[in-house]
mmCIF file with all atom_site columns, C-alpha atoms in Angstrom:
data_model
loop_
_atom_site.group_PDB
_atom_site.id
_atom_site.type_symbol
_atom_site.label_atom_id
_atom_site.label_alt_id
_atom_site.label_comp_id
_atom_site.label_asym_id
_atom_site.label_entity_id
_atom_site.label_seq_id
_atom_site.pdbx_PDB_ins_code
_atom_site.Cartn_x
_atom_site.Cartn_y
_atom_site.Cartn_z
_atom_site.occupancy
_atom_site.B_iso_or_equiv
_atom_site.pdbx_formal_charge
_atom_site.auth_seq_id
_atom_site.auth_comp_id
_atom_site.auth_asym_id
_atom_site.auth_atom_id
_atom_site.pdbx_PDB_model_num
ATOM 1  C CA . UNK A 1 1  ? 1.222   -22.104 8.268   1.00 0.00 ? 269 UNK A CA 1
ATOM 2  C CA . UNK A 1 2  ? 2.315   -18.783 7.136   1.00 0.00 ? 270 UNK A CA 1
ATOM 3  C CA . UNK A 1 3  ? -0.596  -18.122 4.964   1.00 0.00 ? 271 UNK A CA 1
ATOM 4  C CA . UNK A 1 4  ? -3.043  -19.196 7.912   1.00 0.00 ? 272 UNK A CA 1
ATOM 5  C CA . UNK A 1 5  ? -3.082  -16.073 10.085  1.00 0.00 ? 273 UNK A CA 1
ATOM 6  C CA . UNK A 1 6  ? -5.609  -17.660 12.506  1.00 0.00 ? 274 UNK A CA 1
ATOM 7  C CA . UNK A 1 7  ? -2.616  -19.585 14.481  1.00 0.00 ? 275 UNK A CA 1
ATOM 8  C CA . UNK A 1 8  ? -2.348  -16.141 16.314  1.00 0.00 ? 276 UNK A CA 1
ATOM 9  C CA . UNK A 1 9  ? -4.688  -16.399 19.281  1.00 0.00 ? 277 UNK A CA 1
ATOM 10 C CA . UNK A 1 10 ? -5.079  -12.761 19.514  1.00 0.00 ? 278 UNK A CA 1
ATOM 11 C CA . UNK A 1 11 ? -6.719  -12.530 15.929  1.00 0.00 ? 279 UNK A CA 1
ATOM 12 C CA . UNK A 1 12 ? -10.241 -13.656 16.121  1.00 0.00 ? 280 UNK A CA 1
ATOM 13 C CA . UNK A 1 13 ? -11.240 -16.125 13.817  1.00 0.00 ? 281 UNK A CA 1
ATOM 14 C CA . UNK A 1 14 ? -14.416 -17.886 12.509  1.00 0.00 ? 282 UNK A CA 1
ATOM 15 C CA . UNK A 1 15 ? -14.148 -20.803 10.326  1.00 0.00 ? 283 UNK A CA 1
ATOM 16 C CA . UNK A 1 16 ? -10.632 -19.788 9.376   1.00 0.00 ? 284 UNK A CA 1
ATOM 17 C CA . UNK A 1 17 ? -11.380 -16.465 8.180   1.00 0.00 ? 285 UNK A CA 1
ATOM 18 C CA . UNK A 1 18 ? -9.922  -13.547 10.079  1.00 0.00 ? 286 UNK A CA 1
ATOM 19 C CA . UNK A 1 19 ? -12.341 -11.151 11.679  1.00 0.00 ? 287 UNK A CA 1
ATOM 20 C CA . UNK A 1 20 ? -11.620 -7.732  10.347  1.00 0.00 ? 288 UNK A CA 1
ATOM 21 C CA . UNK A 1 21 ? -10.353 -5.479  12.472  1.00 0.00 ? 289 UNK A CA 1
ATOM 22 C CA . UNK A 1 22 ? -8.338  -2.166  13.293  1.00 0.00 ? 290 UNK A CA 1
ATOM 23 C CA . UNK A 1 23 ? -5.515  -3.030  11.031  1.00 0.00 ? 291 UNK A CA 1
ATOM 24 C CA . UNK A 1 24 ? -2.472  -5.573  10.903  1.00 0.00 ? 292 UNK A CA 1
ATOM 25 C CA . UNK A 1 25 ? -1.047  -6.691  14.407  1.00 0.00 ? 293 UNK A CA 1
ATOM 26 C CA . UNK A 1 26 ? 2.235   -6.004  14.637  1.00 0.00 ? 294 UNK A CA 1
ATOM 27 C CA . UNK A 1 27 ? 3.083   -9.571  15.880  1.00 0.00 ? 295 UNK A CA 1
ATOM 28 C CA . UNK A 1 28 ? 1.473   -10.938 12.587  1.00 0.00 ? 296 UNK A CA 1
ATOM 29 C CA . UNK A 1 29 ? 3.170   -8.488  10.315  1.00 0.00 ? 297 UNK A CA 1
ATOM 30 C CA . UNK A 1 30 ? 6.638   -9.072  11.675  1.00 0.00 ? 298 UNK A CA 1
ATOM 31 C CA . UNK A 1 31 ? 5.912   -12.972 10.841  1.00 0.00 ? 299 UNK A CA 1
ATOM 32 C CA . UNK A 1 32 ? 4.974   -12.135 7.563   1.00 0.00 ? 300 UNK A CA 1
ATOM 33 C CA . UNK A 1 33 ? 8.097   -9.905  7.175   1.00 0.00 ? 301 UNK A CA 1
ATOM 34 C CA . UNK A 1 34 ? 10.326  -12.686 8.357   1.00 0.00 ? 302 UNK A CA 1
ATOM 35 C CA . UNK A 1 35 ? 8.522   -15.457 6.166   1.00 0.00 ? 303 UNK A CA 1
ATOM 36 C CA . UNK A 1 36 ? 7.762   -13.436 3.077   1.00 0.00 ? 304 UNK A CA 1
ATOM 37 C CA . UNK A 1 37 ? 10.766  -11.101 2.545   1.00 0.00 ? 305 UNK A CA 1
ATOM 38 C CA . UNK A 1 38 ? 13.022  -13.480 1.265   1.00 0.00 ? 306 UNK A CA 1
ATOM 39 C CA . UNK A 1 39 ? 10.955  -14.338 -1.789  1.00 0.00 ? 307 UNK A CA 1
ATOM 40 C CA . UNK A 1 40 ? 9.429   -10.841 -2.192  1.00 0.00 ? 308 UNK A CA 1
ATOM 41 C CA . UNK A 1 41 ? 13.017  -9.562  -3.039  1.00 0.00 ? 309 UNK A CA 1
ATOM 42 C CA . UNK A 1 42 ? 14.104  -12.366 -5.170  1.00 0.00 ? 310 UNK A CA 1
ATOM 43 C CA . UNK A 1 43 ? 10.950  -11.503 -7.029  1.00 0.00 ? 311 UNK A CA 1
ATOM 44 C CA . UNK A 1 44 ? 11.393  -8.020  -7.125  1.00 0.00 ? 312 UNK A CA 1
ATOM 45 C CA . UNK A 1 45 ? 14.839  -8.299  -8.680  1.00 0.00 ? 313 UNK A CA 1
ATOM 46 C CA . UNK A 1 46 ? 13.472  -8.974  -11.931 1.00 0.00 ? 314 UNK A CA 1
ATOM 47 C CA . UNK A 1 47 ? 12.274  -5.311  -12.126 1.00 0.00 ? 315 UNK A CA 1
ATOM 48 C CA . UNK A 1 48 ? 14.183  -3.252  -9.888  1.00 0.00 ? 316 UNK A CA 1
ATOM 49 C CA . UNK A 1 49 ? 17.729  -2.756  -8.710  1.00 0.00 ? 317 UNK A CA 1
ATOM 50 C CA . UNK A 1 50 ? 16.628  -1.742  -5.234  1.00 0.00 ? 318 UNK A CA 1
ATOM 51 C CA . UNK A 1 51 ? 14.218  -4.511  -4.283  1.00 0.00 ? 319 UNK A CA 1
ATOM 52 C CA . UNK A 1 52 ? 15.005  -4.478  -0.716  1.00 0.00 ? 320 UNK A CA 1
ATOM 53 C CA . UNK A 1 53 ? 13.509  -0.916  -0.898  1.00 0.00 ? 321 UNK A CA 1
ATOM 54 C CA . UNK A 1 54 ? 10.483  -2.172  -2.804  1.00 0.00 ? 322 UNK A CA 1
ATOM 55 C CA . UNK A 1 55 ? 9.741   -4.851  -0.329  1.00 0.00 ? 323 UNK A CA 1
ATOM 56 C CA . UNK A 1 56 ? 9.936   -2.398  2.619   1.00 0.00 ? 324 UNK A CA 1
ATOM 57 C CA . UNK A 1 57 ? 7.596   -0.125  0.869   1.00 0.00 ? 325 UNK A CA 1
ATOM 58 C CA . UNK A 1 58 ? 4.991   -2.937  0.446   1.00 0.00 ? 326 UNK A CA 1
ATOM 59 C CA . UNK A 1 59 ? 5.252   -4.042  4.094   1.00 0.00 ? 327 UNK A CA 1
ATOM 60 C CA . UNK A 1 60 ? 4.876   -0.293  5.212   1.00 0.00 ? 328 UNK A CA 1
ATOM 61 C CA . UNK A 1 61 ? 1.659   -0.049  2.883   1.00 0.00 ? 329 UNK A CA 1
ATOM 62 C CA . UNK A 1 62 ? 0.422   -3.345  4.403   1.00 0.00 ? 330 UNK A CA 1
ATOM 63 C CA . UNK A 1 63 ? 0.943   -1.958  8.200   1.00 0.00 ? 331 UNK A CA 1
ATOM 64 C CA . UNK A 1 64 ? -1.319  0.954   6.808   1.00 0.00 ? 332 UNK A CA 1
ATOM 65 C CA . UNK A 1 65 ? -4.046  -1.429  5.552   1.00 0.00 ? 333 UNK A CA 1
ATOM 66 C CA . UNK A 1 66 ? -7.549  -1.291  7.574   1.00 0.00 ? 334 UNK A CA 1
ATOM 67 C CA . UNK A 1 67 ? -8.603  -3.673  7.521   1.00 0.00 ? 335 UNK A CA 1
ATOM 68 C CA . UNK A 1 68 ? -5.673  -6.133  6.200   1.00 0.00 ? 336 UNK A CA 1
ATOM 69 C CA . UNK A 1 69 ? -6.256  -7.669  3.053   1.00 0.00 ? 337 UNK A CA 1
ATOM 70 C CA . UNK A 1 70 ? -7.513  -11.415 2.952   1.00 0.00 ? 338 UNK A CA 1
ATOM 71 C CA . UNK A 1 71 ? -4.743  -12.963 0.692   1.00 0.00 ? 339 UNK A CA 1
ATOM 72 C CA . UNK A 1 72 ? -1.700  -10.848 2.578   1.00 0.00 ? 340 UNK A CA 1
ATOM 73 C CA . UNK A 1 73 ? 0.958   -13.140 0.323   1.00 0.00 ? 341 UNK A CA 1
ATOM 74 C CA . UNK A 1 74 ? -0.828  -12.332 -2.793  1.00 0.00 ? 342 UNK A CA 1
ATOM 75 C CA . UNK A 1 75 ? -1.512  -8.588  -1.763  1.00 0.00 ? 343 UNK A CA 1
ATOM 76 C CA . UNK A 1 76 ? 2.110   -8.155  -1.072  1.00 0.00 ? 344 UNK A CA 1
ATOM 77 C CA . UNK A 1 77 ? 3.119   -10.077 -4.451  1.00 0.00 ? 345 UNK A CA 1
ATOM 78 C CA . UNK A 1 78 ? 0.911   -7.773  -6.207  1.00 0.00 ? 346 UNK A CA 1
ATOM 79 C CA . UNK A 1 79 ? 1.920   -4.478  -4.685  1.00 0.00 ? 347 UNK A CA 1
ATOM 80 C CA . UNK A 1 80 ? 5.883   -5.427  -5.336  1.00 0.00 ? 348 UNK A CA 1
ATOM 81 C CA . UNK A 1 81 ? 5.126   -6.007  -8.983  1.00 0.00 ? 349 UNK A CA 1
ATOM 82 C CA . UNK A 1 82 ? 3.193   -2.873  -9.473  1.00 0.00 ? 350 UNK A CA 1
#
């Protein structure tokens, strides 16, 4: 369910899609951090000696996205890679 953000009642969803709003809701950001961070850290270890820092920076960028990306998981992996 981590890739289906519509499970959070505070986000309005229409036909399974997030309605674009002011940015990423803190509860949703926390959920993605808990669920996606371990895999992102493993992914980042291929390119850096400080993978936790790279992942943290990606989540900081995500928090500032207005509107949030539709594919959060893919967006995070792309930001971590770049």
